[in-house]
Coordinates of C-alpha atoms in Angstrom, one line a residue:
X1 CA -9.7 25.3 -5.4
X2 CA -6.8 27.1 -7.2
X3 CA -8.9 29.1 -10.3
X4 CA -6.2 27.5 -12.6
X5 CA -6.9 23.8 -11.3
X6 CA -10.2 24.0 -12.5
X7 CA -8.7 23.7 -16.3
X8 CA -8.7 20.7 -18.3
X9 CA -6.7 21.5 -21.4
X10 CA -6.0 17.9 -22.7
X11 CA -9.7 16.8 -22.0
X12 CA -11.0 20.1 -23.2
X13 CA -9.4 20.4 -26.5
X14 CA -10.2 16.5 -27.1
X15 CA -14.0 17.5 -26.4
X16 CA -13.4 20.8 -29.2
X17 CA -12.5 18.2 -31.5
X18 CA -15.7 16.1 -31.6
X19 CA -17.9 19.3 -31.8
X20 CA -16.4 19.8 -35.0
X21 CA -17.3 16.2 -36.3
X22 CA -14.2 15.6 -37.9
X23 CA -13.1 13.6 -40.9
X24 CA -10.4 11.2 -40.0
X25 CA -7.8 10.2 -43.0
X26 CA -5.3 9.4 -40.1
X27 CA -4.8 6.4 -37.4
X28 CA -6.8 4.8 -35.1
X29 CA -8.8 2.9 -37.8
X30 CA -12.0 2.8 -35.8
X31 CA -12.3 6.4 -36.9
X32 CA -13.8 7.7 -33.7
X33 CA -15.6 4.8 -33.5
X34 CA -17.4 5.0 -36.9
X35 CA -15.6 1.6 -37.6
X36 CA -15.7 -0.9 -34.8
X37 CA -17.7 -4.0 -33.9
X38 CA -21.3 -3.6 -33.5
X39 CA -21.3 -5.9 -30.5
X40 CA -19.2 -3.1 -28.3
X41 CA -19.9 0.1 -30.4
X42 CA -22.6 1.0 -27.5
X43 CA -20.4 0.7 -24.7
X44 CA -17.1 2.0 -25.8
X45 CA -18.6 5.0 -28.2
X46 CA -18.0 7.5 -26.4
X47 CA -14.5 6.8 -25.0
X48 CA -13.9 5.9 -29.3
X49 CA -14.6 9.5 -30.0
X50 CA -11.9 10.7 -28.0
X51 CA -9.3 8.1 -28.9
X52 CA -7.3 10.4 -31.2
X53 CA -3.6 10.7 -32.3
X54 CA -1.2 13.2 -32.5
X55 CA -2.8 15.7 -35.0
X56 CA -2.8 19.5 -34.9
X57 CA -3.8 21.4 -31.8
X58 CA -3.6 17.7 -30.1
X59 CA 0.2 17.8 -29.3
X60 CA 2.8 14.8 -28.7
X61 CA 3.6 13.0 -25.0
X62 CA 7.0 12.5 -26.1
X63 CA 7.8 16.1 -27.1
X64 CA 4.6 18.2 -25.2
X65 CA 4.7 21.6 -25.9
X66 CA 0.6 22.5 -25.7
X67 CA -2.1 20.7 -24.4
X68 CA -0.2 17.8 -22.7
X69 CA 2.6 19.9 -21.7
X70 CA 0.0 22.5 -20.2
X71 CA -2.0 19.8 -18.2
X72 CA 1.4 18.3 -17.0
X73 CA 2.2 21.8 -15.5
X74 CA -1.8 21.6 -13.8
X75 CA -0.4 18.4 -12.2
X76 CA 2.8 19.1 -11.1
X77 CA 1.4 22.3 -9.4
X78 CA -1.1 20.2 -7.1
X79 CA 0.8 17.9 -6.7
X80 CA 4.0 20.5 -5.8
X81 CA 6.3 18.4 -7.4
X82 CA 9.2 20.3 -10.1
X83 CA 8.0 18.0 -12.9
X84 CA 5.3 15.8 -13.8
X85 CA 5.0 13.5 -16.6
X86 CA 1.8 11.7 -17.7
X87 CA 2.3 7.8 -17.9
X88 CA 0.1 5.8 -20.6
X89 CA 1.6 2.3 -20.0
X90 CA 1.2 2.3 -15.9
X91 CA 3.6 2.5 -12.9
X92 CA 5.6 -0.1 -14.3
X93 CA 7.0 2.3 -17.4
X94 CA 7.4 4.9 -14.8
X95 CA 9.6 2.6 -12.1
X96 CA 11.6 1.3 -15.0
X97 CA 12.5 4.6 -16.5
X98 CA 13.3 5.3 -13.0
X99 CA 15.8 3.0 -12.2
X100 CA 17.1 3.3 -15.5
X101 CA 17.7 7.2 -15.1
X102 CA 19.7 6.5 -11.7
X103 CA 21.7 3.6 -11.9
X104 CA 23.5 1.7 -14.0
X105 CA 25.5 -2.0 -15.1
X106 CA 27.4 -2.9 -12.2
X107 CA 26.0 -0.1 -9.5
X108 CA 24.6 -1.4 -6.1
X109 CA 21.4 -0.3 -4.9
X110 CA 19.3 -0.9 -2.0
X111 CA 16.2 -2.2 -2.4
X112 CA 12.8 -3.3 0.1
X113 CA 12.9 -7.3 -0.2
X114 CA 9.0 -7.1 -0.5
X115 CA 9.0 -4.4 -3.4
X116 CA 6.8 -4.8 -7.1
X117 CA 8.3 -6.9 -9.5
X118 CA 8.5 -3.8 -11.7
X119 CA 11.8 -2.8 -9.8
X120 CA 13.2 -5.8 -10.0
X121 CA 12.9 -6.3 -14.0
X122 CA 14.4 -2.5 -13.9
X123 CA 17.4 -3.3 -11.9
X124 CA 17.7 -6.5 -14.1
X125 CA 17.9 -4.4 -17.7
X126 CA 20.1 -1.8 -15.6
X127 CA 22.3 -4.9 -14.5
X128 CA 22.6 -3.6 -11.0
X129 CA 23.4 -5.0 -8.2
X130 CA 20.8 -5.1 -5.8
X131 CA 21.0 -5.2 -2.2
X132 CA 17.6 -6.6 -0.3
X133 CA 16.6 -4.9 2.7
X134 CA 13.9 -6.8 5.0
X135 CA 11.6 -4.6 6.7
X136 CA 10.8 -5.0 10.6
X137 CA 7.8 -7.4 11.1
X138 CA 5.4 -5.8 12.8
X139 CA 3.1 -8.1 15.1
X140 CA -0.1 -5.3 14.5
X141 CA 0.0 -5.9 11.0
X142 CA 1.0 -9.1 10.8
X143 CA 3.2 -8.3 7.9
X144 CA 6.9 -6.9 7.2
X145 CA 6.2 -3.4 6.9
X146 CA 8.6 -1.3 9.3
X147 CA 11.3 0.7 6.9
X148 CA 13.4 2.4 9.8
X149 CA 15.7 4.8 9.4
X150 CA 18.4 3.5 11.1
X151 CA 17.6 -0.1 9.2
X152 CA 18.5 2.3 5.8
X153 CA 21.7 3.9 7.7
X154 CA 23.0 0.5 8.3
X155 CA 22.6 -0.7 5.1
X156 CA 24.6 2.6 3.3
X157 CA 27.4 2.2 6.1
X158 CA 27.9 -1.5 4.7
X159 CA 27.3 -0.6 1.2
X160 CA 28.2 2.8 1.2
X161 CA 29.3 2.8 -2.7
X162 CA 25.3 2.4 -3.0
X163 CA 23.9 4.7 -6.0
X164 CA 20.2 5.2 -5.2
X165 CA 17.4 3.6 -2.3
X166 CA 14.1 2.0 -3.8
X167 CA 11.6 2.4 -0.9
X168 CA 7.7 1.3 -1.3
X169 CA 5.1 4.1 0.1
X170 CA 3.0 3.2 0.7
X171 CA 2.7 -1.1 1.2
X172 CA -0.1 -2.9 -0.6
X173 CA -2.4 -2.5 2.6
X174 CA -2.0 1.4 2.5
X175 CA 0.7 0.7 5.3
X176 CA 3.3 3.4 5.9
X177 CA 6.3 4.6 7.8
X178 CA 8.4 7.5 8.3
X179 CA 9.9 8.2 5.2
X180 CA 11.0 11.7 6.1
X181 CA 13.6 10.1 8.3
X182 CA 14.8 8.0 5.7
X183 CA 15.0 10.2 3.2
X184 CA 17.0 12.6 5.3
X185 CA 19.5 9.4 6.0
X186 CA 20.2 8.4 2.1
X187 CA 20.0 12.2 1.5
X188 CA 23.5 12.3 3.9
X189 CA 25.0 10.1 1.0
X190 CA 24.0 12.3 -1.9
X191 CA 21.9 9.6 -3.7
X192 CA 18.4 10.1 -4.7
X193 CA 15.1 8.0 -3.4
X194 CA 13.0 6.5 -5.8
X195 CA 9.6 5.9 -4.4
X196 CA 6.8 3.3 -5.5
X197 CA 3.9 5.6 -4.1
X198 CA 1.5 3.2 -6.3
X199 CA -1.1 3.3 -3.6
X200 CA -0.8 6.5 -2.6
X201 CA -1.7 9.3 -5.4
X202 CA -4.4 10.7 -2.9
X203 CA -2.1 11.7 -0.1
X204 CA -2.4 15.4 -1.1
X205 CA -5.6 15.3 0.0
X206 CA -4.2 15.7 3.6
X207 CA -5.2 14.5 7.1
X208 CA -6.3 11.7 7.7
X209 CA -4.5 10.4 4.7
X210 CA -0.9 9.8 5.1
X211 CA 1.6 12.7 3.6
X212 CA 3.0 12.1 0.6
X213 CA 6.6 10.7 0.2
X214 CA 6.6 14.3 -2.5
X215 CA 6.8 16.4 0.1
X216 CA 8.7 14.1 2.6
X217 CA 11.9 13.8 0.9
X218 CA 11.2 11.4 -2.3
X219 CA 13.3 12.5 -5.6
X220 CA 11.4 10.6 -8.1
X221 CA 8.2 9.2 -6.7
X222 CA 5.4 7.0 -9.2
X223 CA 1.7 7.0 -8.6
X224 CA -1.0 4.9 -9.8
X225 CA -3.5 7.0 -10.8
X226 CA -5.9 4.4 -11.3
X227 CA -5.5 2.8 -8.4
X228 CA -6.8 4.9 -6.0
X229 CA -8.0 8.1 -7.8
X230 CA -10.7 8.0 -10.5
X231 CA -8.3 7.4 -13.9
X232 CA -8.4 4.8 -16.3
X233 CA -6.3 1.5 -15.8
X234 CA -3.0 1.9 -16.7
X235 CA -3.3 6.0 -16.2
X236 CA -0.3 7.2 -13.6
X237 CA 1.7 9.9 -12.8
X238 CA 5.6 10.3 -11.9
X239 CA 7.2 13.2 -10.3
X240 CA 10.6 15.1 -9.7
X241 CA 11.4 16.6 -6.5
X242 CA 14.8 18.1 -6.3
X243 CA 17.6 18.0 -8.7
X244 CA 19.3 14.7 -7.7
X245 CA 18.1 13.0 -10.9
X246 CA 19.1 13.3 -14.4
X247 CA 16.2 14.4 -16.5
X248 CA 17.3 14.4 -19.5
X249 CA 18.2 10.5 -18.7
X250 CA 14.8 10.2 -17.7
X251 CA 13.1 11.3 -20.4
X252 CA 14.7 9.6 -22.6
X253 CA 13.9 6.4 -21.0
X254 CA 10.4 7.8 -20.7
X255 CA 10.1 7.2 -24.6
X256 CA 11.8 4.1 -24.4
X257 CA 9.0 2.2 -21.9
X258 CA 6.0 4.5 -23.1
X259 CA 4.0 3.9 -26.2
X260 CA 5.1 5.8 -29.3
X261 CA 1.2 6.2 -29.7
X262 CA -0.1 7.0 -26.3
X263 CA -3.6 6.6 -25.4
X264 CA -5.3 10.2 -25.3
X265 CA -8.3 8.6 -23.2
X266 CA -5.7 7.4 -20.9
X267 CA -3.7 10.8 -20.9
X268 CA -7.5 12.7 -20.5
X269 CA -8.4 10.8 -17.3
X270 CA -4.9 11.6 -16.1
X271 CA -6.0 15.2 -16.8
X272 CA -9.3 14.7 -15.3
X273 CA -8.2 12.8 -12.5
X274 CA -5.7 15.8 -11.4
X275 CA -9.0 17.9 -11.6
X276 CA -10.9 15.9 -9.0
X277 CA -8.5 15.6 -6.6
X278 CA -8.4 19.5 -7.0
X279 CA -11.6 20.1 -6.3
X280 CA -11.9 17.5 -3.7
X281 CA -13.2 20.0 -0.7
X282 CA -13.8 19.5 3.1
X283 CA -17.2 18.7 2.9
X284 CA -16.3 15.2 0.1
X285 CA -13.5 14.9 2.9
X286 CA -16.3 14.5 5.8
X287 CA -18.7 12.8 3.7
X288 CA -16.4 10.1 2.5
X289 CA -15.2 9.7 6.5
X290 CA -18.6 9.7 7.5
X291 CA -19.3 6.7 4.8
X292 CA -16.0 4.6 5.7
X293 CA -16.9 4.9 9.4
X294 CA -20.4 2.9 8.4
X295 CA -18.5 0.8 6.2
X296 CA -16.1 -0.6 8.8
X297 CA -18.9 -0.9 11.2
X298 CA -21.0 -3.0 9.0
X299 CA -17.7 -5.4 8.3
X300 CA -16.8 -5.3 11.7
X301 CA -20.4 -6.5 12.8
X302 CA -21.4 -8.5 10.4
X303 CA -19.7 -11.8 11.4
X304 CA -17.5 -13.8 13.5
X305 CA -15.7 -15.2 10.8
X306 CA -13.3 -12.1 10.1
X307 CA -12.0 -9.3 12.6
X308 CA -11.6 -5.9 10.7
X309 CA -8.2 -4.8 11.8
X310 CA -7.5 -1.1 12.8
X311 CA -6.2 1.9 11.4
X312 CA -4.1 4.3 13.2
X313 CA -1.8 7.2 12.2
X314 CA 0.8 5.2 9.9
X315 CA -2.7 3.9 7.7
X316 CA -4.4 4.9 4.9
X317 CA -8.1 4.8 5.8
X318 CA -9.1 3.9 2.5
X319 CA -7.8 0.2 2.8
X320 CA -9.6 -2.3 5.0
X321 CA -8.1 -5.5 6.1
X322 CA -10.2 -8.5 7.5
X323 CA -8.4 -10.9 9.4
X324 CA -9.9 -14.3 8.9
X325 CA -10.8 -16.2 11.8
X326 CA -12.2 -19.4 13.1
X327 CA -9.8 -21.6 11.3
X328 CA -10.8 -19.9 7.6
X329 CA -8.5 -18.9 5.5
X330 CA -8.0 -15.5 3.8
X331 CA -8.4 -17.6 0.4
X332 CA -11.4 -19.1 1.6
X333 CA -13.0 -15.6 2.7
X334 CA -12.7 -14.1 -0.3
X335 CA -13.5 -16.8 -2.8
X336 CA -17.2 -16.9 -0.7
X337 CA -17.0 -13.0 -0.9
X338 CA -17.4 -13.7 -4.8
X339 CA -19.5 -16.0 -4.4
X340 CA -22.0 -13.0 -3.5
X341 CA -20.5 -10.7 -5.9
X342 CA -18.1 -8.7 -3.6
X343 CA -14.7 -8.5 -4.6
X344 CA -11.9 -7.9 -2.6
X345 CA -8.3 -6.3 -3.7
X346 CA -6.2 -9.3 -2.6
X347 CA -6.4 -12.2 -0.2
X348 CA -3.2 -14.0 1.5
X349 CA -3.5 -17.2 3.7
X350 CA -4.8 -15.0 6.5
X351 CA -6.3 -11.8 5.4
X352 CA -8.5 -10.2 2.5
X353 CA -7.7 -6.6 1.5
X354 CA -10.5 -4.2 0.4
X355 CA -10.3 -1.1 -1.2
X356 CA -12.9 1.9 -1.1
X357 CA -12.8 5.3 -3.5
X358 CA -12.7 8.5 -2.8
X359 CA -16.5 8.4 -2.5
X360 CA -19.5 6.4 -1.5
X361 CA -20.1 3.6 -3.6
X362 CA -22.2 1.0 -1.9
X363 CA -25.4 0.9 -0.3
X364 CA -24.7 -0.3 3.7
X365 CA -28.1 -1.7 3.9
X366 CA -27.5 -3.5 0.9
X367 CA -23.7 -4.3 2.1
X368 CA -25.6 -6.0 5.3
X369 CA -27.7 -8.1 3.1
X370 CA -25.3 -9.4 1.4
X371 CA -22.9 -9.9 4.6
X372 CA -25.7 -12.2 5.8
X373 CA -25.8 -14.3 2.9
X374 CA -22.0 -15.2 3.5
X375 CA -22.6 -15.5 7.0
X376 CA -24.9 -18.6 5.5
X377 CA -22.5 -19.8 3.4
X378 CA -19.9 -20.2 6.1
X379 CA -21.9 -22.1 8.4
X380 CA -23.3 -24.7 6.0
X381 CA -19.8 -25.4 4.5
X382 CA -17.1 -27.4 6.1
X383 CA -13.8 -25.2 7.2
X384 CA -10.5 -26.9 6.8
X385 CA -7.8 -25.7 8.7
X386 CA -6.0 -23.1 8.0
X387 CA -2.9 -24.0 6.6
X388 CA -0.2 -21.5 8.5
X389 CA 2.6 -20.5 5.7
X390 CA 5.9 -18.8 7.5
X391 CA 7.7 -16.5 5.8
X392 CA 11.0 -17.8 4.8
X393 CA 14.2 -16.8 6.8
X394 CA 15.2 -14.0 4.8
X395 CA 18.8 -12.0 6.1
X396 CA 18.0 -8.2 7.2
X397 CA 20.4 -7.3 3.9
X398 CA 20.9 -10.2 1.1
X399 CA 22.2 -9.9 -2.1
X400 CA 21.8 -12.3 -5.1
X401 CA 23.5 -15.7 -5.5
X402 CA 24.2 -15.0 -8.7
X403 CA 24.3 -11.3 -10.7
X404 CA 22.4 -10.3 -13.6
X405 CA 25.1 -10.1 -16.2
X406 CA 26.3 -14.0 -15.4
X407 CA 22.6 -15.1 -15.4
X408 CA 21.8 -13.5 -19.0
X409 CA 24.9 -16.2 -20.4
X410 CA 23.6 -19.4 -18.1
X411 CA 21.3 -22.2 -19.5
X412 CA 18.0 -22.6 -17.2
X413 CA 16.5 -26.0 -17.0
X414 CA 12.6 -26.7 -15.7
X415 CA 12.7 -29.1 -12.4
X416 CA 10.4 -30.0 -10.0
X417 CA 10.1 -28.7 -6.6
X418 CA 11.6 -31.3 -5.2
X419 CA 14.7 -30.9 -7.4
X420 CA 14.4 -26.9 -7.0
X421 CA 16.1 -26.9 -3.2
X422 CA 19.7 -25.4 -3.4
X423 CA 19.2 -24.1 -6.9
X424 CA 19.3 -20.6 -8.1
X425 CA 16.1 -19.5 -8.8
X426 CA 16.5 -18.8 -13.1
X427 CA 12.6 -16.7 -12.4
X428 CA 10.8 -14.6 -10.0
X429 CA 8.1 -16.8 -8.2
X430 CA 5.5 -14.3 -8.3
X431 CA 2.2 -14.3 -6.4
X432 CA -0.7 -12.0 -7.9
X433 CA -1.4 -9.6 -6.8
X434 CA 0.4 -8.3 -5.0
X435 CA 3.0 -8.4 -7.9
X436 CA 5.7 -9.0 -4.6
X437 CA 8.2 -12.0 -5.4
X438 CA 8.3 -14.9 -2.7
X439 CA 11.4 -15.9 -4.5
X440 CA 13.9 -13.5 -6.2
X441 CA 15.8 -14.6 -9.5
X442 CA 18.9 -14.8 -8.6
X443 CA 18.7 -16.1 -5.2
X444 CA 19.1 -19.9 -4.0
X445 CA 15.7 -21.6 -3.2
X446 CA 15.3 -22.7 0.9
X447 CA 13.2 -25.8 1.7
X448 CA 11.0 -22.8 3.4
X449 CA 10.8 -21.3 -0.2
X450 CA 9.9 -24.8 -1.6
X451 CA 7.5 -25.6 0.9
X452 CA 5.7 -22.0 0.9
X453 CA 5.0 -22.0 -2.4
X454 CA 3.6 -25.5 -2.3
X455 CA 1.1 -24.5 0.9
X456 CA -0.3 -21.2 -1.1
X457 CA -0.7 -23.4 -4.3
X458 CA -3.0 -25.8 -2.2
X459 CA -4.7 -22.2 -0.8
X460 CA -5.5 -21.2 -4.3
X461 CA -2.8 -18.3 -4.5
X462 CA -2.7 -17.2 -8.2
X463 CA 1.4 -17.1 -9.4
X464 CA 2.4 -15.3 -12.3
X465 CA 4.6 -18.3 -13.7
X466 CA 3.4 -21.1 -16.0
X467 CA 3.5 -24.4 -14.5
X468 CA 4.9 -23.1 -11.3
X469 CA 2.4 -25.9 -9.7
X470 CA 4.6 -28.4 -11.6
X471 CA 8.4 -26.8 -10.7
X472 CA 10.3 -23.7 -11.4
X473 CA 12.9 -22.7 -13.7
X474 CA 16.8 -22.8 -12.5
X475 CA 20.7 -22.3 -13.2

């Protein structure tokens, strides 16, 4: 490890701080956590003691020019980006800020179709105009995850007055493609690539991880920290590459989606996050390998019920996807996987997504046990069948029935489903996770729409929208 990387100035000079006991006449009111309720004071003491605000020696998110700004440079250097900056209120401030910073009322941009909601509400207070790009399907996957370069081209020499690409790197499954070649393509127009890299913080880690979209090409590229490094929920990172974005702009929007008090646990885990992936060696590389390799052969083994799918050179060997099988449902799967206190990422109607660290966590033996309990389960209860949802027939490139700026002055009415056909859809139908809208706002609602949503409602599919078993909002 780089000598410098093994600093951790923000966590450090939080740590100098409680050695000197100090008196607090200044916010948070728990006082380092001499004031809080005794039913929690055990459990969150010691993160208490470090929840401090921007006092001397401490210095400011908004305006770093110590500690922060110091531990900010740490990052950018691993990461080789030209900036980083520390984000306290997740991904979601960071993509917002982002599409603020590159477009604006009335610009088209491209967009993936199966992107986070987070983009979309950004492109919505920008008032862009989006245009929807559907991935290839790809048949080993079962999902829509090819992003091709020559899809991209196409898309620019239709919309060629296009003012920035929003590309997801990786998917939700850890899926990826060959971004280099697509950032070289929008590069030919001039425009900068804005990257949801939510799931993929640890792809400086190297082989057999997938590279990051950093050094493929990306020009401002957001990580969730928390997702798949050890940092605290809602703890990310977003970088610069190049000098195709305004900075200024985006630090300016920075403030406006960030807490004017951020978190200084959050912003310490960031620091301390940056550290262990900086000191992440060979020998943690081989031991993890060595543990997922067990891993997938006790899921693959355990049960007829599931097929483990496979990983190859475009996935991230951290995520595992079971394929449900023998008329089960991916809904079903998982909610017996709880059932025995294992808890997947996500499940859709035909697969369960699971997510590892960056280190061992569980006991295989254990695992095993446990496996064989839900093998019990399975064959004592009855197995409806699968209810098989198709994906609506979205165009390769679609824009919006209807553009921001006219929706923001139309009246939306509540109908039912069956009224909801042939409308404009006045709110994002939004299954959760993954946070990816099966219907956009903006765009007229198919029968395929109306009757998708209905079969992963009967599944059990969580939606982010109230009543949305009842009808949906529409112009």
């Amino acid at each position: 490890m780089n000598t410098s990387q093994d600093k951790t100035p923000l966590y450090s000079a939080l740590l100098k701080l409680k050695e000197k006991s100090p008196y607090s006449f200044h916010v948070p009111g728990h006082k380092f956590g001499k004031v809080f309720s005794e039913r929690g004071k055990v459990l969150f003491q010691s993160t208490l003691e470090m929840d401090a605000t921007e006092i001397t020696g401490l210095d400011d998110l908004h305006a770093a020019k110590g500690v922060i700004k110091e531990a900010q440079e740490l990052a950018s250097q691993f990461f080789e980006s030209d900036n980083t900056y520390f984000l306290v209120n997740g991904t979601t401030s960071g993509i917002l800020a982002a599409v603020m910073s590159v477009c604006r009322q009335g610009e088209t941009v491209i967009v993936q179709r199966n992107c986070h909601k987070s983009i979309l509400h950004g492109l919505e207070l920008a008032g862009a105009k989006p245009v929807f790009l559907l991935p290839d399907y790809e048949e080993n996957t079962g999902r829509y995850s090819g992003v091709t370069a020559e899809l991209v081209n196409e898309a620019l020499k239709q919309y060629p007055d296009t003012r920035a690409v929003f590309l997801t790197y990786p998917d939700y499954f850890g899926r990826v493609f060959d971004i280099k070649k697509v950032c070289e393509a929008v590069h030919n127009y001039k425009i900068p690539v804005v990257v949801d890299e939510a799931h993929g913080v640890h792809f400086k880690l190297g082989t057999p991880f997938p590279a990051s979209s950093i050094d493929l090409g990306g020009d401002l590229i957001i990580q969730s920290a928390h997702k798949m490094a050890p940092a605290m929920t809602m703890a990310s990172y977003l970088h610069v590459k190049g000098d195709r974005v305004d900075q200024s702009r985006l630090r300016y929007y920075l403030q406006v989606f960030q807490s004017s008090s951020p978190s200084y646990p959050l912003m310490a885990s960031l620091d301390l996050a940056r550290h262990y992936l900086a000191s992440f060696e060979q020998a943690d590389k081989g031991n993890l390998l060595t543990y997922i390799d067990g891993l997938r052969q006790v899921w693959s083994d355990a049960s007829g019920y599931w097929r483990l799918l496979p990983t190859g050179y475009w996935d991230d060997p951290l995520k595992l996807t079971l394929e449900a099988r023998g008329g089960l449902s991916g809904f079903q799967l998982a909610e017996v996987l709880e059932a025995q206190h294992m808890y997947p990422e996500l499940a859709t109607e035909k697969q369960v997504l699971l997510t590892t660290g960056l280190a061992p966590t569980v006991n295989l033996d254990k695992l095993q046990e446990r496996l064989e309990e839900v093998n019990c389960r399975l064959k004592k209860q009855p197995i409806s069948a699968t209810i098989n949802i198709d994906q609506p027939p979205y165009p390769r490139f679609q824009t919006l029935d209807i553009d921001y700026a006219d929706m923001s002055l139309k009246p939306a009415e509540f109908v039912d489903w069956k009224d909801a056909v042939n409308r404009i859809c006045a709110e994002a139908v939004v299954p959760y996770p993954p946070g990816i809208p099966f219907i956009l706002k903006g765009e007229r609602v198919s029968k395929e729409q109306e009757t998708g949503v209905k079969s992963l409602l009967r599944q059990g599919t969580s939606f982010q929208n109230v009543h949305v078993e009842r009808g949906i909002w529409v112009f």
